[in-house]
Amino acid sequence: MRFTSQASLDGVAEQIFTLPFTFGEIPGVLWTPEDAIEARPLILMGHGGGQHKKAPGILARAHRFVAEGGFAVAAIDAPNHGNRPKDEEFDRIAGELRAGMAAGEDPSALVAAMHGHLARQTVAEWQAVITAVQELEHVGVGPVGYWGMSMGCGLGLPLLAAEPRIRAAVLGLLGVHGLAETAAGVTVPVEFLLQWDDNLVPRAQGLALFDALASADKTLHANPGKHGEIPEFETDSSLRFFTRHLG
């Protein structure tokens, strides 16, 4: 792991890193309390489609998780996003998705295809990031959580099903299409967010994904509003959820 820049703001230290891996370097960012000197829980944050590791929503939540919860938080650019190169298959699926949405078609199948294409790479990358970050003295080997909405949920579910170090997750803003079998492999506690008036994910699809999760400890938070219009108080709830399950 190579750190390329460091900064701090309001007690939160930010370290930009790259991690050499099979598919090329993984660009990421790690946030920790400025005075961190010992092990603490780590939260992974998966950004949405078309976003990146320091998208405004990711940045704001990461700062709150660190400043108020004392967590370490890591985010990476998903394949074909942020500082990552794009491949032809991704460009093809993304083009079909844009065209289908412009024509008013149900995008569920294409969204599932895109997430499946990316997840084949992302799961192994996140696992490598957990290992590398937990080798740092100011993070250490502790419990791990995952937060991801929309595409962050789509890429997070196969990670949760495959990675036993992750002990709790906040997910949402996604439907069940193509994910029922994967969701059945998720058994950790989950807080699931659903926007009741979501203009991209049919309500029934979101409810079906929640139902498909095999977690014995899962709660559904449904709020009025369109895709992405998550109320700020849900960040408060996420903080309480991770504190309860990660310590």
PDB file of C-alpha atoms in Angstrom:
ATOM      1  CA  MET A   1       0.000   0.000   0.000  1.00  0.00           C
ATOM      2  CA  ARG A   2       1.435   3.358  -1.044  1.00  0.00           C
ATOM      3  CA  PHE A   3       0.122   6.651   0.376  1.00  0.00           C
ATOM      4  CA  THR A   4       0.206   9.495  -2.148  1.00  0.00           C
ATOM      5  CA  SER A   5      -1.167  12.361  -0.030  1.00  0.00           C
ATOM      6  CA  GLN A   6      -2.249  13.121   3.516  1.00  0.00           C
ATOM      7  CA  ALA A   7      -4.417  15.870   4.993  1.00  0.00           C
ATOM      8  CA  SER A   8      -6.581  16.540   8.044  1.00  0.00           C
ATOM      9  CA  LEU A   9      -9.749  18.525   8.723  1.00  0.00           C
ATOM     10  CA  ASP A  10     -11.708  18.944  11.944  1.00  0.00           C
ATOM     11  CA  GLY A  11      -9.939  16.049  13.653  1.00  0.00           C
ATOM     12  CA  VAL A  12     -10.283  13.652  10.712  1.00  0.00           C
ATOM     13  CA  ALA A  13      -7.106  12.461   8.950  1.00  0.00           C
ATOM     14  CA  GLU A  14      -7.371  11.583   5.259  1.00  0.00           C
ATOM     15  CA  GLN A  15      -4.814   9.381   3.460  1.00  0.00           C
ATOM     16  CA  ILE A  16      -5.066   8.784  -0.293  1.00  0.00           C
ATOM     17  CA  PHE A  17      -3.543   5.433  -1.290  1.00  0.00           C
ATOM     18  CA  THR A  18      -2.962   3.042  -4.135  1.00  0.00           C
ATOM     19  CA  LEU A  19      -2.749  -0.707  -3.642  1.00  0.00           C
ATOM     20  CA  PRO A  20      -1.071  -2.889  -6.304  1.00  0.00           C
ATOM     21  CA  PHE A  21      -3.303  -5.810  -7.247  1.00  0.00           C
ATOM     22  CA  THR A  22      -3.994  -8.392  -9.943  1.00  0.00           C
ATOM     23  CA  PHE A  23      -6.190  -6.081 -11.999  1.00  0.00           C
ATOM     24  CA  GLY A  24      -3.905  -3.040 -11.656  1.00  0.00           C
ATOM     25  CA  GLU A  25      -3.582  -0.492  -8.868  1.00  0.00           C
ATOM     26  CA  ILE A  26      -6.603   0.075  -6.634  1.00  0.00           C
ATOM     27  CA  PRO A  27      -7.083   3.789  -5.854  1.00  0.00           C
ATOM     28  CA  GLY A  28      -8.552   4.424  -2.425  1.00  0.00           C
ATOM     29  CA  VAL A  29      -8.825   6.710   0.573  1.00  0.00           C
ATOM     30  CA  LEU A  30      -8.620   6.020   4.298  1.00  0.00           C
ATOM     31  CA  TRP A  31     -10.113   8.285   6.965  1.00  0.00           C
ATOM     32  CA  THR A  32      -9.203   7.898  10.644  1.00  0.00           C
ATOM     33  CA  PRO A  33      -9.309  10.031  13.791  1.00  0.00           C
ATOM     34  CA  GLU A  34      -6.392  12.459  13.653  1.00  0.00           C
ATOM     35  CA  ASP A  35      -4.901  11.111  16.890  1.00  0.00           C
ATOM     36  CA  ALA A  36      -5.574   7.409  16.168  1.00  0.00           C
ATOM     37  CA  ILE A  37      -2.882   5.169  17.688  1.00  0.00           C
ATOM     38  CA  GLU A  38      -4.657   1.853  18.289  1.00  0.00           C
ATOM     39  CA  ALA A  39      -6.996  -0.692  16.717  1.00  0.00           C
ATOM     40  CA  ARG A  40     -10.557   0.330  15.872  1.00  0.00           C
ATOM     41  CA  PRO A  41     -13.474  -1.005  13.786  1.00  0.00           C
ATOM     42  CA  LEU A  42     -13.205  -0.464  10.027  1.00  0.00           C
ATOM     43  CA  ILE A  43     -16.124   0.530   7.811  1.00  0.00           C
ATOM     44  CA  LEU A  44     -15.938   0.056   4.039  1.00  0.00           C
ATOM     45  CA  MET A  45     -18.000   2.480   1.951  1.00  0.00           C
ATOM     46  CA  GLY A  46     -19.175   1.548  -1.552  1.00  0.00           C
ATOM     47  CA  HIS A  47     -20.128   4.454  -3.799  1.00  0.00           C
ATOM     48  CA  GLY A  48     -23.007   4.578  -6.272  1.00  0.00           C
ATOM     49  CA  GLY A  49     -22.932   4.221 -10.056  1.00  0.00           C
ATOM     50  CA  GLY A  50     -21.125   7.027 -11.864  1.00  0.00           C
ATOM     51  CA  GLN A  51     -19.576   8.239  -8.589  1.00  0.00           C
ATOM     52  CA  HIS A  52     -16.161   7.755  -6.985  1.00  0.00           C
ATOM     53  CA  LYS A  53     -14.385   7.239  -3.669  1.00  0.00           C
ATOM     54  CA  LYS A  54     -14.703  10.896  -2.604  1.00  0.00           C
ATOM     55  CA  ALA A  55     -18.205  11.629  -3.883  1.00  0.00           C
ATOM     56  CA  PRO A  56     -19.885  14.246  -1.643  1.00  0.00           C
ATOM     57  CA  GLY A  57     -22.181  11.751   0.087  1.00  0.00           C
ATOM     58  CA  ILE A  58     -19.345   9.315   0.767  1.00  0.00           C
ATOM     59  CA  LEU A  59     -17.101  12.091   2.080  1.00  0.00           C
ATOM     60  CA  ALA A  60     -19.753  13.547   4.395  1.00  0.00           C
ATOM     61  CA  ARG A  61     -20.736  10.182   5.891  1.00  0.00           C
ATOM     62  CA  ALA A  62     -17.120   9.086   6.274  1.00  0.00           C
ATOM     63  CA  HIS A  63     -16.287  12.225   8.244  1.00  0.00           C
ATOM     64  CA  ARG A  64     -19.253  11.666  10.538  1.00  0.00           C
ATOM     65  CA  PHE A  65     -18.423   7.991  11.081  1.00  0.00           C
ATOM     66  CA  VAL A  66     -14.856   8.947  12.032  1.00  0.00           C
ATOM     67  CA  ALA A  67     -15.538  12.108  14.052  1.00  0.00           C
ATOM     68  CA  GLU A  68     -18.589  10.833  15.936  1.00  0.00           C
ATOM     69  CA  GLY A  69     -18.020   7.073  16.015  1.00  0.00           C
ATOM     70  CA  GLY A  70     -14.234   6.827  16.139  1.00  0.00           C
ATOM     71  CA  PHE A  71     -14.264   4.382  13.230  1.00  0.00           C
ATOM     72  CA  ALA A  72     -11.722   4.008  10.449  1.00  0.00           C
ATOM     73  CA  VAL A  73     -13.389   4.338   7.041  1.00  0.00           C
ATOM     74  CA  ALA A  74     -12.071   3.189   3.669  1.00  0.00           C
ATOM     75  CA  ALA A  75     -13.436   3.796   0.169  1.00  0.00           C
ATOM     76  CA  ILE A  76     -12.112   2.776  -3.235  1.00  0.00           C
ATOM     77  CA  ASP A  77     -12.954   3.656  -6.811  1.00  0.00           C
ATOM     78  CA  ALA A  78     -14.991   0.765  -8.175  1.00  0.00           C
ATOM     79  CA  PRO A  79     -13.752  -0.667 -11.480  1.00  0.00           C
ATOM     80  CA  ASN A  80     -14.554   1.669 -14.412  1.00  0.00           C
ATOM     81  CA  HIS A  81     -15.168   4.568 -11.999  1.00  0.00           C
ATOM     82  CA  GLY A  82     -13.181   7.494 -10.640  1.00  0.00           C
ATOM     83  CA  ASN A  83      -9.507   7.155 -11.525  1.00  0.00           C
ATOM     84  CA  ARG A  84      -9.930   3.656 -12.977  1.00  0.00           C
ATOM     85  CA  PRO A  85      -9.712   2.903 -16.721  1.00  0.00           C
ATOM     86  CA  LYS A  86     -12.905   1.817 -18.495  1.00  0.00           C
ATOM     87  CA  ASP A  87     -13.218  -1.451 -20.401  1.00  0.00           C
ATOM     88  CA  GLU A  88     -15.226  -2.139 -23.546  1.00  0.00           C
ATOM     89  CA  GLU A  89     -17.768  -4.422 -21.877  1.00  0.00           C
ATOM     90  CA  PHE A  90     -18.580  -1.795 -19.261  1.00  0.00           C
ATOM     91  CA  ASP A  91     -18.972   0.886 -21.938  1.00  0.00           C
ATOM     92  CA  ARG A  92     -21.327  -1.384 -23.888  1.00  0.00           C
ATOM     93  CA  ILE A  93     -23.542  -2.163 -20.872  1.00  0.00           C
ATOM     94  CA  ALA A  94     -23.533   1.492 -19.737  1.00  0.00           C
ATOM     95  CA  GLY A  95     -24.560   2.631 -23.229  1.00  0.00           C
ATOM     96  CA  GLU A  96     -27.426   0.150 -23.358  1.00  0.00           C
ATOM     97  CA  LEU A  97     -28.510   1.197 -19.866  1.00  0.00           C
ATOM     98  CA  ARG A  98     -28.607   4.891 -20.772  1.00  0.00           C
ATOM     99  CA  ALA A  99     -30.548   4.157 -23.964  1.00  0.00           C
ATOM    100  CA  GLY A 100     -33.029   1.930 -22.157  1.00  0.00           C
ATOM    101  CA  MET A 101     -33.680   4.468 -19.417  1.00  0.00           C
ATOM    102  CA  ALA A 102     -34.149   7.240 -21.999  1.00  0.00           C
ATOM    103  CA  ALA A 103     -36.759   5.050 -23.689  1.00  0.00           C
ATOM    104  CA  GLY A 104     -38.572   4.476 -20.391  1.00  0.00           C
ATOM    105  CA  GLU A 105     -37.690   0.779 -20.166  1.00  0.00           C
ATOM    106  CA  ASP A 106     -37.206  -1.175 -16.921  1.00  0.00           C
ATOM    107  CA  PRO A 107     -33.431  -1.041 -16.362  1.00  0.00           C
ATOM    108  CA  SER A 108     -33.308  -3.881 -13.805  1.00  0.00           C
ATOM    109  CA  ALA A 109     -31.751  -6.513 -16.085  1.00  0.00           C
ATOM    110  CA  LEU A 110     -29.040  -4.172 -17.390  1.00  0.00           C
ATOM    111  CA  VAL A 111     -28.269  -2.851 -13.903  1.00  0.00           C
ATOM    112  CA  ALA A 112     -27.864  -6.441 -12.712  1.00  0.00           C
ATOM    113  CA  ALA A 113     -25.591  -7.209 -15.668  1.00  0.00           C
ATOM    114  CA  MET A 114     -23.415  -4.190 -14.912  1.00  0.00           C
ATOM    115  CA  HIS A 115     -23.119  -5.015 -11.230  1.00  0.00           C
ATOM    116  CA  GLY A 116     -22.307  -8.627 -12.041  1.00  0.00           C
ATOM    117  CA  HIS A 117     -19.561  -7.519 -14.438  1.00  0.00           C
ATOM    118  CA  LEU A 118     -17.998  -5.257 -11.803  1.00  0.00           C
ATOM    119  CA  ALA A 119     -18.424  -7.620  -8.840  1.00  0.00           C
ATOM    120  CA  ARG A 120     -16.196 -10.251 -10.429  1.00  0.00           C
ATOM    121  CA  GLN A 121     -13.321  -7.852  -9.791  1.00  0.00           C
ATOM    122  CA  THR A 122     -14.529  -5.812  -6.828  1.00  0.00           C
ATOM    123  CA  VAL A 123     -14.941  -8.602  -4.279  1.00  0.00           C
ATOM    124  CA  ALA A 124     -11.284  -9.647  -4.475  1.00  0.00           C
ATOM    125  CA  GLU A 125     -10.165  -6.011  -4.434  1.00  0.00           C
ATOM    126  CA  TRP A 126     -12.108  -5.191  -1.272  1.00  0.00           C
ATOM    127  CA  GLN A 127     -10.689  -8.288   0.412  1.00  0.00           C
ATOM    128  CA  ALA A 128      -7.158  -7.138  -0.429  1.00  0.00           C
ATOM    129  CA  VAL A 129      -7.930  -3.636   0.886  1.00  0.00           C
ATOM    130  CA  ILE A 130      -9.215  -5.014   4.216  1.00  0.00           C
ATOM    131  CA  THR A 131      -6.007  -6.985   4.674  1.00  0.00           C
ATOM    132  CA  ALA A 132      -3.741  -4.051   3.776  1.00  0.00           C
ATOM    133  CA  VAL A 133      -5.583  -1.447   5.855  1.00  0.00           C
ATOM    134  CA  GLN A 134      -5.745  -3.671   8.927  1.00  0.00           C
ATOM    135  CA  GLU A 135      -1.959  -3.994   8.858  1.00  0.00           C
ATOM    136  CA  LEU A 136      -1.730  -0.290   9.776  1.00  0.00           C
ATOM    137  CA  GLU A 137      -1.188   0.395  13.483  1.00  0.00           C
ATOM    138  CA  HIS A 138      -3.872   3.095  13.643  1.00  0.00           C
ATOM    139  CA  VAL A 139      -6.503   0.698  12.239  1.00  0.00           C
ATOM    140  CA  GLY A 140      -5.465  -2.789  13.333  1.00  0.00           C
ATOM    141  CA  VAL A 141      -7.383  -6.052  13.149  1.00  0.00           C
ATOM    142  CA  GLY A 142     -10.881  -5.372  14.407  1.00  0.00           C
ATOM    143  CA  PRO A 143     -14.475  -5.911  13.294  1.00  0.00           C
ATOM    144  CA  VAL A 144     -15.431  -4.705   9.801  1.00  0.00           C
ATOM    145  CA  GLY A 145     -18.663  -3.154   8.543  1.00  0.00           C
ATOM    146  CA  TYR A 146     -19.915  -2.242   5.070  1.00  0.00           C
ATOM    147  CA  TRP A 147     -22.066   0.692   3.899  1.00  0.00           C
ATOM    148  CA  GLY A 148     -23.323   0.822   0.311  1.00  0.00           C
ATOM    149  CA  MET A 149     -26.339   2.192  -1.534  1.00  0.00           C
ATOM    150  CA  SER A 150     -27.491   1.503  -5.111  1.00  0.00           C
ATOM    151  CA  MET A 151     -24.408   0.170  -6.977  1.00  0.00           C
ATOM    152  CA  GLY A 152     -22.633   0.113  -3.614  1.00  0.00           C
ATOM    153  CA  CYS A 153     -25.298  -2.349  -2.497  1.00  0.00           C
ATOM    154  CA  GLY A 154     -25.062  -4.381  -5.694  1.00  0.00           C
ATOM    155  CA  LEU A 155     -21.303  -4.808  -5.297  1.00  0.00           C
ATOM    156  CA  GLY A 156     -21.506  -5.156  -1.531  1.00  0.00           C
ATOM    157  CA  LEU A 157     -23.853  -8.140  -1.431  1.00  0.00           C
ATOM    158  CA  PRO A 158     -21.455 -10.621  -3.097  1.00  0.00           C
ATOM    159  CA  LEU A 159     -18.681  -9.260  -0.867  1.00  0.00           C
ATOM    160  CA  LEU A 160     -20.769  -9.866   2.253  1.00  0.00           C
ATOM    161  CA  ALA A 161     -21.597 -13.385   1.104  1.00  0.00           C
ATOM    162  CA  ALA A 162     -17.894 -14.159   0.527  1.00  0.00           C
ATOM    163  CA  GLU A 163     -16.059 -12.274   3.313  1.00  0.00           C
ATOM    164  CA  PRO A 164     -16.409 -13.491   6.924  1.00  0.00           C
ATOM    165  CA  ARG A 165     -14.499 -10.514   8.359  1.00  0.00           C
ATOM    166  CA  ILE A 166     -17.492  -8.241   7.637  1.00  0.00           C
ATOM    167  CA  ARG A 167     -19.891  -8.414  10.588  1.00  0.00           C
ATOM    168  CA  ALA A 168     -22.624  -5.849   9.790  1.00  0.00           C
ATOM    169  CA  ALA A 169     -23.872  -3.822   6.820  1.00  0.00           C
ATOM    170  CA  VAL A 170     -26.069  -0.883   5.854  1.00  0.00           C
ATOM    171  CA  LEU A 171     -27.479  -1.472   2.364  1.00  0.00           C
ATOM    172  CA  GLY A 172     -30.279  -0.256   0.133  1.00  0.00           C
ATOM    173  CA  LEU A 173     -31.634   1.559  -2.929  1.00  0.00           C
ATOM    174  CA  LEU A 174     -31.539  -1.575  -5.078  1.00  0.00           C
ATOM    175  CA  GLY A 175     -33.879  -4.308  -6.292  1.00  0.00           C
ATOM    176  CA  VAL A 176     -33.691  -8.084  -6.156  1.00  0.00           C
ATOM    177  CA  HIS A 177     -33.166  -8.684  -9.902  1.00  0.00           C
ATOM    178  CA  GLY A 178     -30.216 -11.064 -10.273  1.00  0.00           C
ATOM    179  CA  LEU A 179     -29.392 -10.947  -6.561  1.00  0.00           C
ATOM    180  CA  ALA A 180     -31.793 -13.341  -4.828  1.00  0.00           C
ATOM    181  CA  GLU A 181     -29.277 -16.195  -4.580  1.00  0.00           C
ATOM    182  CA  THR A 182     -26.479 -13.872  -3.435  1.00  0.00           C
ATOM    183  CA  ALA A 183     -28.711 -12.219  -0.826  1.00  0.00           C
ATOM    184  CA  ALA A 184     -29.560 -15.665   0.544  1.00  0.00           C
ATOM    185  CA  GLY A 185     -25.872 -16.016   1.430  1.00  0.00           C
ATOM    186  CA  VAL A 186     -25.854 -12.841   3.554  1.00  0.00           C
ATOM    187  CA  THR A 187     -26.345 -13.648   7.240  1.00  0.00           C
ATOM    188  CA  VAL A 188     -24.820 -10.653   9.067  1.00  0.00           C
ATOM    189  CA  PRO A 189     -27.027  -7.962  10.645  1.00  0.00           C
ATOM    190  CA  VAL A 190     -28.339  -5.560   7.988  1.00  0.00           C
ATOM    191  CA  GLU A 191     -30.041  -2.189   8.059  1.00  0.00           C
ATOM    192  CA  PHE A 192     -31.776  -1.749   4.684  1.00  0.00           C
ATOM    193  CA  LEU A 193     -32.812   1.650   3.294  1.00  0.00           C
ATOM    194  CA  LEU A 194     -35.621   2.001   0.772  1.00  0.00           C
ATOM    195  CA  GLN A 195     -36.998   5.165  -0.825  1.00  0.00           C
ATOM    196  CA  TRP A 196     -40.757   4.734  -1.129  1.00  0.00           C
ATOM    197  CA  ASP A 197     -41.000   6.880  -4.283  1.00  0.00           C
ATOM    198  CA  ASP A 198     -37.774   5.597  -5.898  1.00  0.00           C
ATOM    199  CA  ASN A 199     -37.799   6.558  -9.587  1.00  0.00           C
ATOM    200  CA  LEU A 200     -35.103   4.000 -10.532  1.00  0.00           C
ATOM    201  CA  VAL A 201     -35.858   0.943  -8.369  1.00  0.00           C
ATOM    202  CA  PRO A 202     -39.440  -0.394  -8.299  1.00  0.00           C
ATOM    203  CA  ARG A 203     -40.675  -0.549  -4.720  1.00  0.00           C
ATOM    204  CA  ALA A 204     -41.615  -4.217  -4.994  1.00  0.00           C
ATOM    205  CA  GLN A 205     -38.088  -5.052  -6.182  1.00  0.00           C
ATOM    206  CA  GLY A 206     -36.525  -3.296  -3.189  1.00  0.00           C
ATOM    207  CA  LEU A 207     -38.864  -5.052  -0.756  1.00  0.00           C
ATOM    208  CA  ALA A 208     -38.094  -8.382  -2.399  1.00  0.00           C
ATOM    209  CA  LEU A 209     -34.349  -7.844  -1.961  1.00  0.00           C
ATOM    210  CA  PHE A 210     -34.850  -7.109   1.731  1.00  0.00           C
ATOM    211  CA  ASP A 211     -36.945 -10.262   2.029  1.00  0.00           C
ATOM    212  CA  ALA A 212     -34.254 -12.326   0.246  1.00  0.00           C
ATOM    213  CA  LEU A 213     -31.552 -11.467   2.808  1.00  0.00           C
ATOM    214  CA  ALA A 214     -30.924 -14.461   5.068  1.00  0.00           C
ATOM    215  CA  SER A 215     -29.982 -12.257   8.032  1.00  0.00           C
ATOM    216  CA  ALA A 216     -31.884 -13.071  11.200  1.00  0.00           C
ATOM    217  CA  ASP A 217     -31.197  -9.519  12.373  1.00  0.00           C
ATOM    218  CA  LYS A 218     -32.403  -7.140   9.669  1.00  0.00           C
ATOM    219  CA  THR A 219     -34.463  -3.954   9.699  1.00  0.00           C
ATOM    220  CA  LEU A 220     -36.159  -2.062   6.877  1.00  0.00           C
ATOM    221  CA  HIS A 221     -36.105   1.757   6.860  1.00  0.00           C
ATOM    222  CA  ALA A 222     -38.551   3.147   4.282  1.00  0.00           C
ATOM    223  CA  ASN A 223     -38.689   6.902   3.680  1.00  0.00           C
ATOM    224  CA  PRO A 224     -40.616   9.039   1.196  1.00  0.00           C
ATOM    225  CA  GLY A 225     -38.575  10.472  -1.661  1.00  0.00           C
ATOM    226  CA  LYS A 226     -36.838   9.548  -4.880  1.00  0.00           C
ATOM    227  CA  HIS A 227     -33.668   7.533  -5.479  1.00  0.00           C
ATOM    228  CA  GLY A 228     -30.799   8.990  -3.501  1.00  0.00           C
ATOM    229  CA  GLU A 229     -32.937  11.348  -1.382  1.00  0.00           C
ATOM    230  CA  ILE A 230     -31.983   9.583   1.849  1.00  0.00           C
ATOM    231  CA  PRO A 231     -32.843  11.714   4.902  1.00  0.00           C
ATOM    232  CA  GLU A 232     -29.849  12.902   6.923  1.00  0.00           C
ATOM    233  CA  PHE A 233     -31.212  11.223  10.058  1.00  0.00           C
ATOM    234  CA  GLU A 234     -30.467   7.863   8.432  1.00  0.00           C
ATOM    235  CA  THR A 235     -26.769   8.641   8.899  1.00  0.00           C
ATOM    236  CA  ASP A 236     -27.496   8.960  12.630  1.00  0.00           C
ATOM    237  CA  SER A 237     -29.174   5.559  12.493  1.00  0.00           C
ATOM    238  CA  SER A 238     -26.243   4.034  10.579  1.00  0.00           C
ATOM    239  CA  LEU A 239     -23.853   5.321  13.247  1.00  0.00           C
ATOM    240  CA  ARG A 240     -25.926   3.735  16.017  1.00  0.00           C
ATOM    241  CA  PHE A 241     -26.192   0.499  14.026  1.00  0.00           C
ATOM    242  CA  PHE A 242     -22.433   0.180  13.480  1.00  0.00           C
ATOM    243  CA  THR A 243     -21.665   1.151  17.075  1.00  0.00           C
ATOM    244  CA  ARG A 244     -24.050  -1.531  18.289  1.00  0.00           C
ATOM    245  CA  HIS A 245     -22.640  -4.294  16.092  1.00  0.00           C
ATOM    246  CA  LEU A 246     -18.965  -3.334  15.768  1.00  0.00           C
ATOM    247  CA  GLY A 247     -18.356  -1.740  19.151  1.00  0.00           C
TER     248      GLY A 247
END
